[in-house]
Structures are given as structure tokens and as C-alpha cells.
Amino acid sequence: MFLGRQYSVLPFVNELTCHRSKSMLVAKMKEVLKGAAMNKSMEEQKSELESEVDEKGEPFRKFFVMPERRLRAQQDILRMTGRDIQTKKPPRNLYELTSVRRPRREEMETDQDWPSVWPVAASFRASVVPIPVRMGTRKYPEKKPPFKTVGNLELVKIPNFLHLTPEAIERHCNAIKKFCTKWPSELDDSVELSETNYPVMVSMSDYVHQGTSLRDPRSRIITIKIKLSALNLNDSAKEKMMRLVGDRYCRETDVLTLITDRCYTRKQNLDYAIYLLTALYHESCKVESWESMAERADALEVRFEGSESEKIAVKVAQSLVSPEGDDLEMSSPSLDKPDESIGAKVKRFGVSWEKYRNEKETPETVNEYEAAVRDLLAIPSLEERKATQ
């Protein structure tokens, strides 16, 4: 509907310009503003606009500020007055209702090939899983059970392991079995053989938990263990290695443990751990010029070899033996052995002496040191004296 009103036209309206200044719409607007088209009726103006076209042959199109549709109040008025014509939808065909397929979970058989249904990791789909799974919480769980499987977003959020059934794992193993070699049984029977061939042991952990992600920050931690004896280091290099690693080395088991967790991924931490082990090995084997100036007091451990205790032990052992080589005290069972020499006694005493001085004092180390001193001085124990009497 077009409504005509008279407006006071300002002087500058005559200077109206437009990009399409030669179009008929602009000309009509100028006529309306000048008052030339006021004598035409509404029907004439409407027919002219509908019949006229521009230079490109495009007709005049209406411009609606609001969509041309009925408002809710207008529809209510038409319905109450009986002027609203409603078109009734035809009833649905019974064949169309019965032709809709049921959910797939209702048509599955109990002996179906499940790895073919769920071959890879995917989000939970209620239309495929034939299990009545419920998940979620209710305000009153004693009155209402958890939410059903269909439309349950809680089941979609969490990861699932429906693709890792025993049958699927067996198929994967059989597929990659031809690319693998059989594990030698000798390594399982002999621990020493396995440590000789595989001295480096790498440990990592995988975590399974309920959450929005499969990744756990603790799974990136890498632990590497190796015995220092497997590195074939000399005494100087071993001492430097022990100084560099600090408390990461266990003297009792001779095992060096390196734990890396500063990188974001497991692969990065593994590479960093191998780099640390390589750097420690080369730094330990490196010989500096100032190392020749080291003294016995600078050593990490007290050594029996070259010490005053070694000289005293040798003198004491020699004083207990006659110049002809006969024992002065044959009552000691340790000196009754003809193939035992003074050097063997002193060496055995030195091992116990170093262990007693460098390690933590325990009843075992004290008893071992006592036995070594008795053996060196040829002093029988109380049990041996009672047995000889």
C-alpha cells in the first residue's frame, strides 16, 4: 500500500544527484519532490511502477522495511473472526511410518563381528552400541536412575575403549606378528645375560582415568637406569661420574638413575635423557691438566692402597711369620692353609677396611671388619678357642 503526503521541499532538493541519475526511479523521485506527480492517483502511480522498467530491463521491486507476513496478533484476530483459512495437512501414510528403519542397536546380533562395527577409536554413538549403558547424576538418585544411553552427552565426553576388545587386540597382534622377531628365552632365564646385552633400562608409565582427555601429564616422565660397571670406566672417570650425578647413583646396587620430566612429550624427555647420559660419559672420560695436582685428601673415597694403614698391615703380617716361612701361631685356622700368603691376607683386610670406612656403619660391616682383623693378626675367635680346648 502506498500513502501520499505533501512535504515542504527544501531548495536544495532540486540538486539531488544519484549514481543512477538517468534511471526512471530518480526521475519519479524528482517529480514527487517538485510536486509534479501529486495530481496522479494511487492506482496510476502503482501501475506505472509495476509496468516501467529501467535501461537494463529490470522491473521495479518493492522494498519492505518489515517482512510481508502476518503478526501473531493479526493471526489471532483472523482466527477469532473466522477469516483465517487453514490448510489441513494430509494424514501420513502408514507405509511411510513403517518404512522408517529401527535403530541399528536393535537389529544387532549377539555373535556379530564387533571389531568391524567399531574398528578404531571414536566418540560414543548410542545408535551403534547395543548395551544399555547409563551415565550421569540425578538430584534424587533413589527415585530416578541415571540418564539413558540415547542422547546422553556424558557418554560422548569421556573416551571409550570399545575398539580395544580382546578379539580386536588379537587381530592387531596377528597382523604385525610377521614383522616381529621372537624374544630370546635365554634373556628371561639369565639376568646377567640380559644386563650384558641390554644395559640401559628405560621405564615409562601410562595412566587411564576418567576425564575429558586421554593425555596425562605424568605419562611424559622417563626413567633411565644403567649400571656404572657397564660403562667400562676407569677409577678416575668413575669418581668424576659419581661427583657429577650426586645422589642419583646408588653405591649398593651400582645403578645410575636419570629421571627427565621437563619436556612436554615423552619422546622429547627420552631424547633428553639419552643426551644427559652421553654428556655425563664424555665429561667423565675427559682428562684435564689440573687433575695431576690432585692429592689423596681430594679423593671421593678413602683408598687402602698406598695408605699408612696398608704399610702397617704389611708389617704386622710379616712380623707374625718367621724368616723360614713357618707360622708363629699355628692355632689360627686361617694360617693353617699352606697356599695362603701375606699379600692375600692384606688384600682381604683392605677390602673390609675400605668398606668399613666408606660405607654406612652396620652390624654386618663391623663383623666383617672384625673377622678381617682377626685373620690378619692370627687371633682366633672365642668359638674357635673353645673348640680347640
mmCIF file of N, CA and C in Angstrom, residues 40 43-44 58 95 111 116 126 129 133 145 156 168 172-173 178-179 181 197 199 209 217 262 278 294 321 326 328 369:
data_model
loop_
_atom_site.group_PDB
_atom_site.id
_atom_site.type_symbol
_atom_site.label_atom_id
_atom_site.label_comp_id
_atom_site.label_asym_id
_atom_site.label_seq_id
_atom_site.Cartn_x
_atom_site.Cartn_y
_atom_site.Cartn_z
ATOM 1 N N LYS A 40 -1.647 12.695 -9.770
ATOM 2 C CA LYS A 40 -1.934 11.327 -10.187
ATOM 3 C C LYS A 40 -2.485 10.543 -9.010
ATOM 4 N N GLU A 43 -3.555 4.470 -7.862
ATOM 5 C CA GLU A 43 -3.548 3.330 -8.768
ATOM 6 C C GLU A 43 -2.666 3.603 -9.982
ATOM 7 N N GLU A 44 -2.704 4.859 -10.480
ATOM 8 C CA GLU A 44 -1.867 5.192 -11.631
ATOM 9 C C GLU A 44 -0.382 5.110 -11.284
ATOM 10 N N GLU A 58 15.173 -4.284 -15.968
ATOM 11 C CA GLU A 58 14.775 -4.807 -14.672
ATOM 12 C C GLU A 58 13.557 -4.049 -14.175
ATOM 13 N N TYR A 95 2.510 -46.660 5.259
ATOM 14 C CA TYR A 95 3.729 -47.248 4.704
ATOM 15 C C TYR A 95 4.951 -46.400 5.059
ATOM 16 N N ASP A 111 26.267 -62.524 18.173
ATOM 17 C CA ASP A 111 27.503 -63.118 17.668
ATOM 18 C C ASP A 111 28.053 -62.353 16.467
ATOM 19 N N SER A 116 34.585 -55.106 13.377
ATOM 20 C CA SER A 116 34.183 -54.463 12.127
ATOM 21 C C SER A 116 33.187 -53.337 12.371
ATOM 22 N N ALA A 126 25.196 -43.860 20.471
ATOM 23 C CA ALA A 126 24.183 -44.715 21.088
ATOM 24 C C ALA A 126 23.472 -45.594 20.072
ATOM 25 N N VAL A 129 25.927 -48.905 19.734
ATOM 26 C CA VAL A 129 26.297 -49.728 20.887
ATOM 27 C C VAL A 129 25.051 -50.415 21.436
ATOM 28 N N VAL A 133 23.722 -48.738 28.569
ATOM 29 C CA VAL A 133 24.620 -48.021 29.471
ATOM 30 C C VAL A 133 23.926 -46.756 29.961
ATOM 31 N N PRO A 145 16.745 -43.211 38.081
ATOM 32 C CA PRO A 145 18.073 -43.745 37.724
ATOM 33 C C PRO A 145 18.840 -42.747 36.868
ATOM 34 N N VAL A 156 29.406 -39.145 25.599
ATOM 35 C CA VAL A 156 30.154 -38.605 24.460
ATOM 36 C C VAL A 156 31.411 -37.884 24.929
ATOM 37 N N ALA A 168 39.810 -57.722 18.957
ATOM 38 C CA ALA A 168 40.470 -56.713 18.125
ATOM 39 C C ALA A 168 41.968 -56.667 18.401
ATOM 40 N N HIS A 172 45.092 -57.380 15.737
ATOM 41 C CA HIS A 172 46.217 -56.469 15.517
ATOM 42 C C HIS A 172 47.546 -57.180 15.745
ATOM 43 N N CYS A 173 47.609 -57.984 16.787
ATOM 44 C CA CYS A 173 48.855 -58.706 17.073
ATOM 45 C C CYS A 173 49.193 -59.694 15.963
ATOM 46 N N LYS A 178 54.157 -60.857 11.827
ATOM 47 C CA LYS A 178 55.122 -61.221 10.793
ATOM 48 C C LYS A 178 56.270 -60.230 10.693
ATOM 49 N N PHE A 179 56.109 -59.048 11.264
ATOM 50 C CA PHE A 179 57.179 -58.056 11.243
ATOM 51 C C PHE A 179 58.048 -58.098 12.502
ATOM 52 N N THR A 181 60.309 -60.272 15.635
ATOM 53 C CA THR A 181 61.163 -61.434 15.884
ATOM 54 C C THR A 181 60.857 -62.003 17.258
ATOM 55 N N ASN A 197 73.697 -57.621 27.504
ATOM 56 C CA ASN A 197 73.274 -57.258 26.151
ATOM 57 C C ASN A 197 72.412 -56.000 26.125
ATOM 58 N N PRO A 199 72.137 -53.119 28.642
ATOM 59 C CA PRO A 199 72.481 -52.484 29.930
ATOM 60 C C PRO A 199 71.570 -51.322 30.301
ATOM 61 N N HIS A 209 42.317 -42.843 33.163
ATOM 62 C CA HIS A 209 41.482 -42.158 34.135
ATOM 63 C C HIS A 209 40.263 -41.597 33.421
ATOM 64 N N PRO A 217 49.647 -35.707 32.240
ATOM 65 C CA PRO A 217 50.991 -35.103 32.286
ATOM 66 C C PRO A 217 52.042 -36.002 32.913
ATOM 67 N N ARG A 262 61.026 -32.509 32.199
ATOM 68 C CA ARG A 262 60.902 -31.082 31.934
ATOM 69 C C ARG A 262 60.336 -30.778 30.552
ATOM 70 N N THR A 278 74.890 -39.406 27.606
ATOM 71 C CA THR A 278 76.046 -39.258 26.710
ATOM 72 C C THR A 278 76.982 -38.154 27.187
ATOM 73 N N ALA A 294 95.948 -33.456 41.941
ATOM 74 C CA ALA A 294 95.071 -33.967 42.999
ATOM 75 C C ALA A 294 95.864 -34.787 44.008
ATOM 76 N N VAL A 321 105.195 -63.960 60.918
ATOM 77 C CA VAL A 321 105.741 -65.085 60.168
ATOM 78 C C VAL A 321 107.249 -65.135 60.403
ATOM 79 N N ASP A 326 107.748 -70.327 58.487
ATOM 80 C CA ASP A 326 106.837 -71.080 59.334
ATOM 81 C C ASP A 326 105.972 -70.113 60.126
ATOM 82 N N LEU A 328 104.146 -68.504 63.296
ATOM 83 C CA LEU A 328 104.430 -68.416 64.714
ATOM 84 C C LEU A 328 103.273 -68.936 65.546
ATOM 85 N N TYR A 369 84.621 -56.506 59.352
ATOM 86 C CA TYR A 369 85.911 -55.868 59.650
ATOM 87 C C TYR A 369 86.611 -56.570 60.821
#
